[in-house]
Amino acid sequence: MCHARAGTDVRPLLLRRRASRPQLKRDPLGGGGRHIAHAVHVVPIPTQSIPRQMAKGYWITFYHSVQDPARLAEYGALAGPAIEAGGGRFLSRGPAARTFEGVEKQRTVLVEFDSVARAVQTYQSPQYQAALVLLKGAVERDVRIVEGVG
């Protein structure tokens, strides 16, 4: 049992214990008694060993105008399989169900990937770049790849 003297500075002490047996230690508070020190060994878990859920990547395309619908269809025939081969999953294609702000009836395409890196790799892939050549002069659009939350 430990007793503190008046005016004694009591601070937490780290007591070590050998693996084979507990050791008798002097009373850290100066009471002269002896006690068995039990130490708790805390093992930190390295954060890199815990699998972290990687944020998903989203490829969003807004079509402002389409000058050549036939070339857009040719692009789609090549781009769709290229995007799916890269791990993309089409979540939405077509005009907005409702437009509250911005351009009415603007075609929007939303594709989900397991990560931003996968989306970028797919966009830069030779298969997708071959499809992209067909769009030059056929459409005006914005393409964004964004990171999902969480």
JSON list of C-alpha atoms in Angstrom, two decimals:
[
{"chain": "A", "resi": 1, "resn": "MET", "atom": "CA", "xyz": [0.00, 0.00, 0.00]},
{"chain": "A", "resi": 2, "resn": "CYS", "atom": "CA", "xyz": [1.35, 3.44, -0.90]},
{"chain": "A", "resi": 3, "resn": "HIS", "atom": "CA", "xyz": [1.09, 6.44, 1.38]},
{"chain": "A", "resi": 4, "resn": "ALA", "atom": "CA", "xyz": [1.94, 9.96, 0.18]},
{"chain": "A", "resi": 5, "resn": "ARG", "atom": "CA", "xyz": [3.55, 12.41, 2.57]},
{"chain": "A", "resi": 6, "resn": "ALA", "atom": "CA", "xyz": [2.21, 15.94, 2.72]},
{"chain": "A", "resi": 7, "resn": "GLY", "atom": "CA", "xyz": [4.02, 18.16, 0.24]},
{"chain": "A", "resi": 8, "resn": "THR", "atom": "CA", "xyz": [5.46, 15.22, -1.71]},
{"chain": "A", "resi": 9, "resn": "ASP", "atom": "CA", "xyz": [5.36, 15.61, -5.48]},
{"chain": "A", "resi": 10, "resn": "VAL", "atom": "CA", "xyz": [3.38, 12.61, -6.73]},
{"chain": "A", "resi": 11, "resn": "ARG", "atom": "CA", "xyz": [3.97, 11.92, -10.42]},
{"chain": "A", "resi": 12, "resn": "PRO", "atom": "CA", "xyz": [3.12, 8.90, -12.53]},
{"chain": "A", "resi": 13, "resn": "LEU", "atom": "CA", "xyz": [6.03, 6.49, -12.70]},
{"chain": "A", "resi": 14, "resn": "LEU", "atom": "CA", "xyz": [6.78, 3.93, -15.37]},
{"chain": "A", "resi": 15, "resn": "LEU", "atom": "CA", "xyz": [7.59, 0.69, -13.64]},
{"chain": "A", "resi": 16, "resn": "ARG", "atom": "CA", "xyz": [9.17, -2.11, -15.59]},
{"chain": "A", "resi": 17, "resn": "ARG", "atom": "CA", "xyz": [8.74, -5.79, -14.97]},
{"chain": "A", "resi": 18, "resn": "ARG", "atom": "CA", "xyz": [10.96, -8.54, -16.27]},
{"chain": "A", "resi": 19, "resn": "ALA", "atom": "CA", "xyz": [9.17, -11.12, -18.38]},
{"chain": "A", "resi": 20, "resn": "SER", "atom": "CA", "xyz": [10.04, -14.01, -16.05]},
{"chain": "A", "resi": 21, "resn": "ARG", "atom": "CA", "xyz": [8.75, -12.69, -12.69]},
{"chain": "A", "resi": 22, "resn": "PRO", "atom": "CA", "xyz": [7.53, -9.54, -10.99]},
{"chain": "A", "resi": 23, "resn": "GLN", "atom": "CA", "xyz": [10.20, -7.60, -9.12]},
{"chain": "A", "resi": 24, "resn": "LEU", "atom": "CA", "xyz": [10.01, -6.02, -5.71]},
{"chain": "A", "resi": 25, "resn": "LYS", "atom": "CA", "xyz": [10.39, -2.26, -5.97]},
{"chain": "A", "resi": 26, "resn": "ARG", "atom": "CA", "xyz": [10.87, 0.40, -3.35]},
{"chain": "A", "resi": 27, "resn": "ASP", "atom": "CA", "xyz": [7.82, 2.48, -2.64]},
{"chain": "A", "resi": 28, "resn": "PRO", "atom": "CA", "xyz": [8.02, 5.29, -5.24]},
{"chain": "A", "resi": 29, "resn": "LEU", "atom": "CA", "xyz": [6.41, 7.67, -2.75]},
{"chain": "A", "resi": 30, "resn": "GLY", "atom": "CA", "xyz": [9.17, 7.19, -0.21]},
{"chain": "A", "resi": 31, "resn": "GLY", "atom": "CA", "xyz": [7.17, 5.25, 2.36]},
{"chain": "A", "resi": 32, "resn": "GLY", "atom": "CA", "xyz": [9.96, 2.72, 2.81]},
{"chain": "A", "resi": 33, "resn": "GLY", "atom": "CA", "xyz": [7.68, -0.23, 2.09]},
{"chain": "A", "resi": 34, "resn": "ARG", "atom": "CA", "xyz": [8.11, -2.63, -0.76]},
{"chain": "A", "resi": 35, "resn": "HIS", "atom": "CA", "xyz": [5.48, -3.68, -3.27]},
{"chain": "A", "resi": 36, "resn": "ILE", "atom": "CA", "xyz": [5.21, -5.74, -6.43]},
{"chain": "A", "resi": 37, "resn": "ALA", "atom": "CA", "xyz": [5.27, -3.56, -9.51]},
{"chain": "A", "resi": 38, "resn": "HIS", "atom": "CA", "xyz": [2.93, -4.60, -12.27]},
{"chain": "A", "resi": 39, "resn": "ALA", "atom": "CA", "xyz": [3.59, -2.94, -15.59]},
{"chain": "A", "resi": 40, "resn": "VAL", "atom": "CA", "xyz": [1.20, -2.92, -18.48]},
{"chain": "A", "resi": 41, "resn": "HIS", "atom": "CA", "xyz": [2.88, -3.26, -21.83]},
{"chain": "A", "resi": 42, "resn": "VAL", "atom": "CA", "xyz": [1.06, -1.28, -24.52]},
{"chain": "A", "resi": 43, "resn": "VAL", "atom": "CA", "xyz": [1.88, -2.26, -28.08]},
{"chain": "A", "resi": 44, "resn": "PRO", "atom": "CA", "xyz": [1.19, 0.48, -30.60]},
{"chain": "A", "resi": 45, "resn": "ILE", "atom": "CA", "xyz": [-0.45, -0.67, -33.81]},
{"chain": "A", "resi": 46, "resn": "PRO", "atom": "CA", "xyz": [1.28, 0.82, -36.85]},
{"chain": "A", "resi": 47, "resn": "THR", "atom": "CA", "xyz": [-1.27, 2.79, -38.83]},
{"chain": "A", "resi": 48, "resn": "GLN", "atom": "CA", "xyz": [0.04, 1.45, -42.12]},
{"chain": "A", "resi": 49, "resn": "SER", "atom": "CA", "xyz": [-0.95, -2.09, -41.05]},
{"chain": "A", "resi": 50, "resn": "ILE", "atom": "CA", "xyz": [-4.61, -1.09, -40.69]},
{"chain": "A", "resi": 51, "resn": "PRO", "atom": "CA", "xyz": [-6.33, -1.23, -44.07]},
{"chain": "A", "resi": 52, "resn": "ARG", "atom": "CA", "xyz": [-7.84, 2.17, -44.75]},
{"chain": "A", "resi": 53, "resn": "GLN", "atom": "CA", "xyz": [-10.86, 2.52, -46.98]},
{"chain": "A", "resi": 54, "resn": "MET", "atom": "CA", "xyz": [-9.62, 4.41, -50.00]},
{"chain": "A", "resi": 55, "resn": "ALA", "atom": "CA", "xyz": [-11.85, 7.21, -51.19]},
{"chain": "A", "resi": 56, "resn": "LYS", "atom": "CA", "xyz": [-13.60, 6.48, -54.45]},
{"chain": "A", "resi": 57, "resn": "GLY", "atom": "CA", "xyz": [-12.94, 8.47, -57.58]},
{"chain": "A", "resi": 58, "resn": "TYR", "atom": "CA", "xyz": [-15.73, 10.00, -59.68]},
{"chain": "A", "resi": 59, "resn": "TRP", "atom": "CA", "xyz": [-15.39, 10.97, -63.32]},
{"chain": "A", "resi": 60, "resn": "ILE", "atom": "CA", "xyz": [-17.98, 13.60, -64.16]},
{"chain": "A", "resi": 61, "resn": "THR", "atom": "CA", "xyz": [-18.58, 14.89, -67.67]},
{"chain": "A", "resi": 62, "resn": "PHE", "atom": "CA", "xyz": [-20.85, 17.82, -68.53]},
{"chain": "A", "resi": 63, "resn": "TYR", "atom": "CA", "xyz": [-21.73, 18.19, -72.22]},
{"chain": "A", "resi": 64, "resn": "HIS", "atom": "CA", "xyz": [-22.43, 21.86, -73.01]},
{"chain": "A", "resi": 65, "resn": "SER", "atom": "CA", "xyz": [-23.26, 21.25, -76.66]},
{"chain": "A", "resi": 66, "resn": "VAL", "atom": "CA", "xyz": [-23.17, 18.47, -79.24]},
{"chain": "A", "resi": 67, "resn": "GLN", "atom": "CA", "xyz": [-22.35, 19.51, -82.82]},
{"chain": "A", "resi": 68, "resn": "ASP", "atom": "CA", "xyz": [-22.03, 15.99, -84.29]},
{"chain": "A", "resi": 69, "resn": "PRO", "atom": "CA", "xyz": [-24.28, 13.35, -82.64]},
{"chain": "A", "resi": 70, "resn": "ALA", "atom": "CA", "xyz": [-22.98, 10.58, -84.96]},
{"chain": "A", "resi": 71, "resn": "ARG", "atom": "CA", "xyz": [-19.38, 11.08, -83.77]},
{"chain": "A", "resi": 72, "resn": "LEU", "atom": "CA", "xyz": [-20.57, 11.22, -80.17]},
{"chain": "A", "resi": 73, "resn": "ALA", "atom": "CA", "xyz": [-22.20, 7.80, -80.72]},
{"chain": "A", "resi": 74, "resn": "GLU", "atom": "CA", "xyz": [-18.95, 6.42, -82.23]},
{"chain": "A", "resi": 75, "resn": "TYR", "atom": "CA", "xyz": [-17.03, 7.80, -79.25]},
{"chain": "A", "resi": 76, "resn": "GLY", "atom": "CA", "xyz": [-19.50, 6.15, -76.86]},
{"chain": "A", "resi": 77, "resn": "ALA", "atom": "CA", "xyz": [-19.10, 2.77, -78.57]},
{"chain": "A", "resi": 78, "resn": "LEU", "atom": "CA", "xyz": [-15.35, 2.87, -77.88]},
{"chain": "A", "resi": 79, "resn": "ALA", "atom": "CA", "xyz": [-15.23, 4.87, -74.64]},
{"chain": "A", "resi": 80, "resn": "GLY", "atom": "CA", "xyz": [-17.79, 2.82, -72.70]},
{"chain": "A", "resi": 81, "resn": "PRO", "atom": "CA", "xyz": [-15.83, -0.46, -72.91]},
{"chain": "A", "resi": 82, "resn": "ALA", "atom": "CA", "xyz": [-12.53, 1.40, -72.24]},
{"chain": "A", "resi": 83, "resn": "ILE", "atom": "CA", "xyz": [-13.97, 2.97, -69.08]},
{"chain": "A", "resi": 84, "resn": "GLU", "atom": "CA", "xyz": [-15.46, -0.31, -67.88]},
{"chain": "A", "resi": 85, "resn": "ALA", "atom": "CA", "xyz": [-12.14, -2.11, -68.59]},
{"chain": "A", "resi": 86, "resn": "GLY", "atom": "CA", "xyz": [-10.49, 0.45, -66.28]},
{"chain": "A", "resi": 87, "resn": "GLY", "atom": "CA", "xyz": [-12.89, -0.46, -63.47]},
{"chain": "A", "resi": 88, "resn": "GLY", "atom": "CA", "xyz": [-15.42, 2.31, -64.07]},
{"chain": "A", "resi": 89, "resn": "ARG", "atom": "CA", "xyz": [-19.10, 1.81, -63.21]},
{"chain": "A", "resi": 90, "resn": "PHE", "atom": "CA", "xyz": [-21.57, 4.11, -64.95]},
{"chain": "A", "resi": 91, "resn": "LEU", "atom": "CA", "xyz": [-23.90, 5.58, -62.33]},
{"chain": "A", "resi": 92, "resn": "SER", "atom": "CA", "xyz": [-25.75, 8.05, -64.54]},
{"chain": "A", "resi": 93, "resn": "ARG", "atom": "CA", "xyz": [-25.91, 9.04, -68.22]},
{"chain": "A", "resi": 94, "resn": "GLY", "atom": "CA", "xyz": [-28.22, 11.59, -69.80]},
{"chain": "A", "resi": 95, "resn": "PRO", "atom": "CA", "xyz": [-29.87, 14.90, -68.99]},
{"chain": "A", "resi": 96, "resn": "ALA", "atom": "CA", "xyz": [-30.63, 15.89, -65.41]},
{"chain": "A", "resi": 97, "resn": "ALA", "atom": "CA", "xyz": [-33.97, 14.77, -64.00]},
{"chain": "A", "resi": 98, "resn": "ARG", "atom": "CA", "xyz": [-34.41, 18.38, -62.74]},
{"chain": "A", "resi": 99, "resn": "THR", "atom": "CA", "xyz": [-32.25, 21.45, -63.27]},
{"chain": "A", "resi": 100, "resn": "PHE", "atom": "CA", "xyz": [-32.28, 24.00, -60.48]},
{"chain": "A", "resi": 101, "resn": "GLU", "atom": "CA", "xyz": [-29.30, 26.07, -61.61]},
{"chain": "A", "resi": 102, "resn": "GLY", "atom": "CA", "xyz": [-27.34, 26.08, -64.84]},
{"chain": "A", "resi": 103, "resn": "VAL", "atom": "CA", "xyz": [-28.02, 24.84, -68.35]},
{"chain": "A", "resi": 104, "resn": "GLU", "atom": "CA", "xyz": [-31.27, 22.97, -69.06]},
{"chain": "A", "resi": 105, "resn": "LYS", "atom": "CA", "xyz": [-31.09, 19.50, -70.65]},
{"chain": "A", "resi": 106, "resn": "GLN", "atom": "CA", "xyz": [-27.30, 19.33, -70.38]},
{"chain": "A", "resi": 107, "resn": "ARG", "atom": "CA", "xyz": [-26.06, 15.75, -70.82]},
{"chain": "A", "resi": 108, "resn": "THR", "atom": "CA", "xyz": [-24.16, 14.56, -67.75]},
{"chain": "A", "resi": 109, "resn": "VAL", "atom": "CA", "xyz": [-22.21, 11.33, -67.28]},
{"chain": "A", "resi": 110, "resn": "LEU", "atom": "CA", "xyz": [-21.18, 10.10, -63.83]},
{"chain": "A", "resi": 111, "resn": "VAL", "atom": "CA", "xyz": [-18.74, 7.19, -63.48]},
{"chain": "A", "resi": 112, "resn": "GLU", "atom": "CA", "xyz": [-17.49, 5.68, -60.21]},
{"chain": "A", "resi": 113, "resn": "PHE", "atom": "CA", "xyz": [-14.01, 4.18, -59.75]},
{"chain": "A", "resi": 114, "resn": "ASP", "atom": "CA", "xyz": [-12.39, 2.49, -56.77]},
{"chain": "A", "resi": 115, "resn": "SER", "atom": "CA", "xyz": [-9.95, 5.42, -56.54]},
{"chain": "A", "resi": 116, "resn": "VAL", "atom": "CA", "xyz": [-8.98, 8.69, -58.17]},
{"chain": "A", "resi": 117, "resn": "ALA", "atom": "CA", "xyz": [-5.80, 6.99, -59.41]},
{"chain": "A", "resi": 118, "resn": "ARG", "atom": "CA", "xyz": [-7.85, 4.35, -61.28]},
{"chain": "A", "resi": 119, "resn": "ALA", "atom": "CA", "xyz": [-9.99, 7.04, -62.90]},
{"chain": "A", "resi": 120, "resn": "VAL", "atom": "CA", "xyz": [-6.91, 8.99, -64.02]},
{"chain": "A", "resi": 121, "resn": "GLN", "atom": "CA", "xyz": [-5.23, 5.82, -65.33]},
{"chain": "A", "resi": 122, "resn": "THR", "atom": "CA", "xyz": [-8.34, 4.99, -67.32]},
{"chain": "A", "resi": 123, "resn": "TYR", "atom": "CA", "xyz": [-8.58, 8.49, -68.80]},
{"chain": "A", "resi": 124, "resn": "GLN", "atom": "CA", "xyz": [-4.92, 8.32, -69.82]},
{"chain": "A", "resi": 125, "resn": "SER", "atom": "CA", "xyz": [-5.13, 4.76, -71.16]},
{"chain": "A", "resi": 126, "resn": "PRO", "atom": "CA", "xyz": [-4.44, 4.20, -74.87]},
{"chain": "A", "resi": 127, "resn": "GLN", "atom": "CA", "xyz": [-7.88, 2.59, -75.27]},
{"chain": "A", "resi": 128, "resn": "TYR", "atom": "CA", "xyz": [-9.72, 5.66, -73.95]},
{"chain": "A", "resi": 129, "resn": "GLN", "atom": "CA", "xyz": [-7.43, 8.12, -75.75]},
{"chain": "A", "resi": 130, "resn": "ALA", "atom": "CA", "xyz": [-8.29, 6.38, -79.05]},
{"chain": "A", "resi": 131, "resn": "ALA", "atom": "CA", "xyz": [-11.98, 7.01, -78.36]},
{"chain": "A", "resi": 132, "resn": "LEU", "atom": "CA", "xyz": [-11.31, 10.61, -77.32]},
{"chain": "A", "resi": 133, "resn": "VAL", "atom": "CA", "xyz": [-9.85, 11.45, -80.75]},
{"chain": "A", "resi": 134, "resn": "LEU", "atom": "CA", "xyz": [-13.35, 11.02, -82.22]},
{"chain": "A", "resi": 135, "resn": "LEU", "atom": "CA", "xyz": [-14.74, 13.87, -80.09]},
{"chain": "A", "resi": 136, "resn": "LYS", "atom": "CA", "xyz": [-12.50, 16.65, -81.42]},
{"chain": "A", "resi": 137, "resn": "GLY", "atom": "CA", "xyz": [-14.81, 19.27, -82.86]},
{"chain": "A", "resi": 138, "resn": "ALA", "atom": "CA", "xyz": [-17.90, 17.13, -82.19]},
{"chain": "A", "resi": 139, "resn": "VAL", "atom": "CA", "xyz": [-18.79, 18.34, -78.67]},
{"chain": "A", "resi": 140, "resn": "GLU", "atom": "CA", "xyz": [-18.07, 21.00, -76.07]},
{"chain": "A", "resi": 141, "resn": "ARG", "atom": "CA", "xyz": [-17.73, 19.46, -72.63]},
{"chain": "A", "resi": 142, "resn": "ASP", "atom": "CA", "xyz": [-16.05, 19.63, -69.24]},
{"chain": "A", "resi": 143, "resn": "VAL", "atom": "CA", "xyz": [-14.48, 16.55, -67.67]},
{"chain": "A", "resi": 144, "resn": "ARG", "atom": "CA", "xyz": [-13.64, 16.38, -63.98]},
{"chain": "A", "resi": 145, "resn": "ILE", "atom": "CA", "xyz": [-12.25, 13.61, -61.81]},
{"chain": "A", "resi": 146, "resn": "VAL", "atom": "CA", "xyz": [-13.03, 14.19, -58.14]},
{"chain": "A", "resi": 147, "resn": "GLU", "atom": "CA", "xyz": [-12.34, 12.32, -54.92]},
{"chain": "A", "resi": 148, "resn": "GLY", "atom": "CA", "xyz": [-15.30, 10.99, -52.98]},
{"chain": "A", "resi": 149, "resn": "VAL", "atom": "CA", "xyz": [-15.81, 11.85, -49.33]},
{"chain": "A", "resi": 150, "resn": "GLY", "atom": "CA", "xyz": [-14.83, 9.10, -46.90]}
]
